[in-house]
C-alpha positions as a Python dict, from the first residue, in 0.01 Angstrom:
ca = {
    (1, 'M'): (0, 0, 0),
    (2, 'S'): (323, 21, -199),
    (3, 'K'): (644, 85, -9),
    (4, 'P'): (823, 413, -77),
    (5, 'A'): (1165, 416, -235),
    (6, 'F'): (1454, 538, -21),
    (7, 'S'): (1800, 684, -69),
    (8, 'F'): (2088, 824, 137),
    (9, 'E'): (2300, 1140, 140),
    (10, 'F'): (2675, 1144, 209),
    (11, 'F'): (2915, 1434, 254),
    (12, 'P'): (3280, 1414, 142),
    (13, 'A'): (3518, 1310, 417),
    (14, 'K'): (3805, 1546, 501),
    (15, 'T'): (4067, 1282, 588),
    (16, 'D'): (4191, 951, 445),
    (17, 'Q'): (4058, 776, 754),
    (18, 'G'): (3717, 939, 706),
    (19, 'R'): (3719, 838, 341),
    (20, 'E'): (3778, 473, 427),
    (21, 'K'): (3501, 486, 688),
    (22, 'L'): (3267, 639, 431),
    (23, 'L'): (3340, 361, 182),
    (24, 'S'): (3267, 105, 453),
    (25, 'T'): (2941, 285, 539),
    (26, 'F'): (2847, 279, 172),
    (27, 'D'): (2906, -97, 156),
    (28, 'E'): (2679, -159, 456),
    (29, 'L'): (2397, 75, 350),
    (30, 'N'): (2417, -50, -8),
    (31, 'T'): (2311, -397, 108),
    (32, 'L'): (1969, -239, 180),
    (33, 'S'): (1923, -172, -196),
    (34, 'P'): (1855, 204, -192),
    (35, 'T'): (1757, 381, -514),
    (36, 'Y'): (2068, 601, -504),
    (37, 'F'): (2325, 780, -289),
    (38, 'S'): (2376, 1156, -318),
    (39, 'V'): (2706, 1328, -241),
    (40, 'T'): (2711, 1690, -121),
    (41, 'Y'): (2913, 1978, -262),
    (42, 'G'): (3048, 2259, -41),
    (43, 'A'): (2983, 2631, -70),
    (44, 'G'): (3106, 2757, -406),
    (45, 'G'): (3242, 2411, -484),
    (46, 'S'): (3475, 2423, -182),
    (47, 'T'): (3469, 2042, -155),
    (48, 'R'): (3483, 1992, -531),
    (49, 'S'): (3791, 1769, -544),
    (50, 'R'): (3671, 1556, -251),
    (51, 'T'): (3321, 1532, -399),
    (52, 'L'): (3460, 1421, -736),
    (53, 'D'): (3684, 1165, -563),
    (54, 'I'): (3399, 1012, -361),
    (55, 'V'): (3159, 1013, -657),
    (56, 'Q'): (3414, 830, -870),
    (57, 'A'): (3498, 581, -593),
    (58, 'L'): (3133, 500, -521),
    (59, 'S'): (3032, 479, -887),
    (60, 'T'): (3285, 197, -939),
    (61, 'R'): (3212, 23, -606),
    (62, 'G'): (2858, -92, -683),
    (63, 'D'): (2568, -76, -925),
    (64, 'T'): (2360, 172, -724),
    (65, 'D'): (2318, 515, -882),
    (66, 'I'): (2534, 796, -742),
    (67, 'A'): (2385, 1146, -756),
    (68, 'P'): (2642, 1426, -715),
    (69, 'H'): (2517, 1757, -579),
    (70, 'M'): (2590, 2045, -814),
    (71, 'S'): (2579, 2405, -694),
    (72, 'C'): (2591, 2698, -932),
    (73, 'I'): (2632, 3023, -738),
    (74, 'G'): (2970, 3178, -807),
    (75, 'D'): (3050, 2941, -1097),
    (76, 'D'): (3044, 3018, -1467),
    (77, 'K'): (2884, 2809, -1739),
    (78, 'S'): (3212, 2667, -1868),
    (79, 'E'): (3291, 2523, -1524),
    (80, 'I'): (2946, 2368, -1498),
    (81, 'A'): (2971, 2227, -1851),
    (82, 'E'): (3310, 2074, -1772),
    (83, 'L'): (3166, 1908, -1463),
    (84, 'L'): (2868, 1773, -1659),
    (85, 'E'): (3099, 1619, -1918),
    (86, 'H'): (3308, 1462, -1641),
    (87, 'Y'): (3000, 1306, -1484),
    (88, 'K'): (2892, 1173, -1821),
    (89, 'S'): (3230, 1004, -1855),
    (90, 'L'): (3173, 832, -1521),
    (91, 'G'): (2832, 704, -1628),
    (92, 'I'): (2647, 928, -1383),
    (93, 'N'): (2280, 973, -1479),
    (94, 'R'): (2136, 1155, -1178),
    (95, 'L'): (2216, 1499, -1031),
    (96, 'V'): (2098, 1712, -739),
    (97, 'A'): (2086, 2072, -870),
    (98, 'L'): (2117, 2343, -603),
    (99, 'R'): (2192, 2711, -579),
    (100, 'G'): (2446, 2655, -304),
    (101, 'D'): (2607, 2913, -78),
    (102, 'L'): (2874, 3165, -166),
    (103, 'P'): (3203, 3092, 8),
    (104, 'S'): (3311, 3347, 264),
    (105, 'G'): (3460, 3657, 104),
    (106, 'Q'): (3326, 3595, -246),
    (107, 'V'): (3089, 3856, -383),
    (108, 'G'): (3011, 3756, -743),
    (109, 'M'): (2699, 3547, -803),
    (110, 'G'): (2833, 3396, -1127),
    (111, 'E'): (2654, 3331, -1455),
    (112, 'L'): (2402, 3094, -1294),
    (113, 'P'): (2295, 3259, -968),
    (114, 'F'): (1993, 3040, -889),
    (115, 'A'): (1905, 2670, -899),
    (116, 'L'): (1643, 2747, -1163),
    (117, 'D'): (1921, 2878, -1387),
    (118, 'L'): (2123, 2562, -1325),
    (119, 'V'): (1832, 2332, -1412),
    (120, 'K'): (1776, 2522, -1738),
    (121, 'F'): (2146, 2508, -1824),
    (122, 'I'): (2173, 2134, -1757),
    (123, 'R'): (1878, 2071, -1988),
    (124, 'E'): (2020, 2302, -2256),
    (125, 'H'): (2363, 2140, -2233),
    (126, 'S'): (2275, 1774, -2180),
    (127, 'G'): (1909, 1731, -2278),
    (128, 'D'): (1750, 1444, -2086),
    (129, 'R'): (2083, 1274, -2011),
    (130, 'F'): (2045, 1336, -1636),
    (131, 'R'): (1760, 1287, -1392),
    (132, 'I'): (1754, 1613, -1196),
    (133, 'E'): (1654, 1642, -830),
    (134, 'V'): (1610, 1989, -678),
    (135, 'A'): (1556, 2122, -325),
    (136, 'A'): (1218, 2195, -164),
    (137, 'Y'): (1133, 2357, 169),
    (138, 'P'): (815, 2245, 352),
    (139, 'E'): (872, 2520, 610),
    (140, 'M'): (989, 2777, 352),
    (141, 'H'): (1344, 2865, 253),
    (142, 'P'): (1485, 3101, 518),
    (143, 'Q'): (1565, 3363, 251),
    (144, 'A'): (1232, 3344, 68),
    (145, 'R'): (1007, 3650, 72),
    (146, 'S'): (699, 3439, 139),
    (147, 'F'): (570, 3084, 124),
    (148, 'E'): (397, 3158, -207),
    (149, 'F'): (719, 3298, -352),
    (150, 'D'): (900, 2981, -243),
    (151, 'V'): (635, 2760, -404),
    (152, 'D'): (656, 2967, -725),
    (153, 'N'): (1029, 2900, -736),
    (154, 'L'): (980, 2525, -690),
    (155, 'V'): (708, 2512, -957),
    (156, 'N'): (941, 2698, -1195),
    (157, 'K'): (1217, 2443, -1131),
    (158, 'F'): (979, 2159, -1214),
    (159, 'Q'): (863, 2336, -1529),
    (160, 'A'): (1226, 2395, -1632),
    (161, 'G'): (1295, 2022, -1626),
    (162, 'A'): (1342, 1899, -1269),
    (163, 'N'): (1227, 1539, -1229),
    (164, 'A'): (1179, 1542, -852),
    (165, 'A'): (1236, 1756, -543),
    (166, 'I'): (1398, 1652, -214),
    (167, 'T'): (1278, 1842, 90),
    (168, 'Q'): (1478, 1999, 366),
    (169, 'F'): (1442, 1783, 675),
    (170, 'F'): (1133, 1838, 888),
    (171, 'Y'): (958, 1678, 1187),
    (172, 'N'): (603, 1798, 1120),
    (173, 'A'): (440, 1573, 860),
    (174, 'D'): (165, 1830, 799),
    (175, 'S'): (418, 2077, 658),
    (176, 'Y'): (522, 1821, 395),
    (177, 'L'): (162, 1731, 314),
    (178, 'Y'): (63, 2097, 282),
    (179, 'L'): (345, 2161, 36),
    (180, 'R'): (252, 1852, -164),
    (181, 'D'): (-114, 1959, -180),
    (182, 'T'): (-11, 2312, -279),
    (183, 'L'): (200, 2179, -566),
    (184, 'E'): (-92, 1968, -688),
    (185, 'K'): (-315, 2278, -686),
    (186, 'R'): (-49, 2456, -890),
    (187, 'G'): (-64, 2187, -1159),
    (188, 'I'): (235, 1975, -1059),
    (189, 'N'): (158, 1604, -1082),
    (190, 'T'): (344, 1476, -775),
    (191, 'I'): (326, 1119, -904),
    (192, 'D'): (527, 1205, -1215),
    (193, 'Q'): (733, 1475, -1038),
    (194, 'P'): (750, 1346, -681),
    (195, 'L'): (817, 1539, -364),
    (196, 'V'): (1073, 1326, -179),
    (197, 'A'): (1071, 1359, 200),
    (198, 'G'): (1409, 1451, 348),
    (199, 'I'): (1457, 1259, 674),
    (200, 'M'): (1712, 1354, 940),
    (201, 'P'): (1769, 1091, 1213),
    (202, 'I'): (1816, 1234, 1563),
    (203, 'T'): (2134, 1122, 1739),
    (204, 'N'): (2280, 1441, 1888),
    (205, 'S'): (2073, 1725, 2030),
    (206, 'S'): (2320, 2015, 2010),
    (207, 'N'): (2425, 1943, 1652),
    (208, 'L'): (2065, 1898, 1541),
    (209, 'I'): (1942, 2221, 1701),
    (210, 'R'): (2234, 2421, 1562),
    (211, 'F'): (2182, 2281, 1213),
    (212, 'A'): (1804, 2334, 1224),
    (213, 'D'): (1839, 2692, 1342),
    (214, 'S'): (2087, 2770, 1063),
    (215, 'C'): (1870, 2635, 782),
    (216, 'G'): (1523, 2731, 902),
    (217, 'A'): (1397, 2382, 984),
    (218, 'D'): (1154, 2367, 1274),
    (219, 'I'): (1204, 2132, 1567),
    (220, 'P'): (875, 2088, 1755),
    (221, 'R'): (876, 2230, 2107),
    (222, 'Y'): (816, 1892, 2271),
    (223, 'V'): (1118, 1748, 2087),
    (224, 'R'): (1344, 2038, 2187),
    (225, 'K'): (1228, 2017, 2547),
    (226, 'Q'): (1278, 1641, 2571),
    (227, 'L'): (1623, 1662, 2414),
    (228, 'F'): (1716, 1934, 2663),
    (229, 'D'): (1589, 1725, 2954),
    (230, 'Y'): (1802, 1428, 2846),
    (231, 'G'): (2116, 1642, 2875),
    (232, 'D'): (2424, 1428, 2802),
    (233, 'D'): (2239, 1095, 2808),
    (234, 'S'): (2330, 996, 2453),
    (235, 'K'): (2154, 659, 2469),
    (236, 'A'): (1824, 820, 2577),
    (237, 'I'): (1859, 1081, 2301),
    (238, 'R'): (1914, 812, 2038),
    (239, 'E'): (1614, 607, 2152),
    (240, 'F'): (1386, 909, 2177),
    (241, 'G'): (1513, 1036, 1842),
    (242, 'F'): (1451, 700, 1678),
    (243, 'D'): (1093, 695, 1806),
    (244, 'V'): (1024, 1052, 1682),
    (245, 'V'): (1161, 985, 1333),
    (246, 'Y'): (1005, 639, 1308),
    (247, 'R'): (661, 781, 1385),
    (248, 'L'): (717, 1061, 1134),
    (249, 'C'): (806, 812, 863),
    (250, 'E'): (508, 591, 949),
    (251, 'R'): (276, 889, 907),
    (252, 'L'): (434, 982, 576),
    (253, 'I'): (405, 626, 448),
    (254, 'S'): (39, 614, 547),
    (255, 'E'): (-11, 936, 347),
    (256, 'G'): (150, 786, 36),
    (257, 'V'): (495, 948, 39),
    (258, 'P'): (668, 830, -282),
    (259, 'A'): (1023, 826, -147),
    (260, 'M'): (1239, 920, 151),
    (261, 'H'): (1592, 1058, 138),
    (262, 'F'): (1787, 996, 458),
    (263, 'Y'): (2048, 1254, 559),
    (264, 'S'): (2285, 982, 679),
    (265, 'M'): (2561, 1200, 829),
    (266, 'N'): (2790, 926, 694),
    (267, 'K'): (2664, 678, 955),
    (268, 'V'): (2524, 328, 923),
    (269, 'E'): (2310, 361, 1235),
    (270, 'P'): (2037, 478, 1285),
    (271, 'N'): (1970, 491, 910),
    (272, 'K'): (1982, 114, 868),
    (273, 'R'): (1771, 65, 1180),
    (274, 'L'): (1501, 301, 1051),
    (275, 'V'): (1489, 151, 702),
    (276, 'E'): (1463, -202, 839),
    (277, 'A'): (1211, -114, 1112),
    (278, 'L'): (987, 55, 853),
    (279, 'G'): (996, -257, 638),
    (280, 'L'): (1132, -75, 335),
    (281, 'T'): (1369, -356, 241),
    (282, 'A'): (1133, -652, 282),
}
């Protein structure tokens, strides 16, 4: 059985100290030989300058591909085109194309209100210059009208030129497998246009539950209950969390997952521990 590829997500640090720590984290995780690192982009481009800074710093720090997130809601085409040209100048060849969230107080949706519009525009503007990753939701986007509507949207993004989709994090492998099977039935060849499993390590119960509740990701009842029972025992939470995520990844690997994208939270551990324990680097 072939080993899946893997990659990591970073978010831009807010301080100089955080930036230096992020660069150090990059150096350590880069020794594992991931396929790429993605860098997030705040609502309405609210972290634009910090994202551009980190993307530029990382792209010159190693040979591993850097994939900037690009959101489109609230932006106009000229702003997106300018950003695409900038990334070309840096030698960037991979992007994560997202709708994004409107910043607080902003009402206009912009010229490209949905990720599908952004994928189409990138292809119109830059042809096949960039490999485009998009978002997928095994447990349905919280704003989608239905699961079928959500799948339609993902299929449309693939047909518009997306090369792969990265899922929202999940802890139920069956939800990922069901989405993958549904895409196959809809005519998407998930070998050529893979569904990458988004993996969120568990290190902090309150942060995880708050984040999951805000984005519609399900945490199984037994996981929630065990995390609650551990209270403030951070070591027990980390060990339990590692076991839960390790078993999830093992199941996905046994089912032929093509790649896993780790939401690193800008940390070396437990991401390095998981990758090494799963034998992805051997």
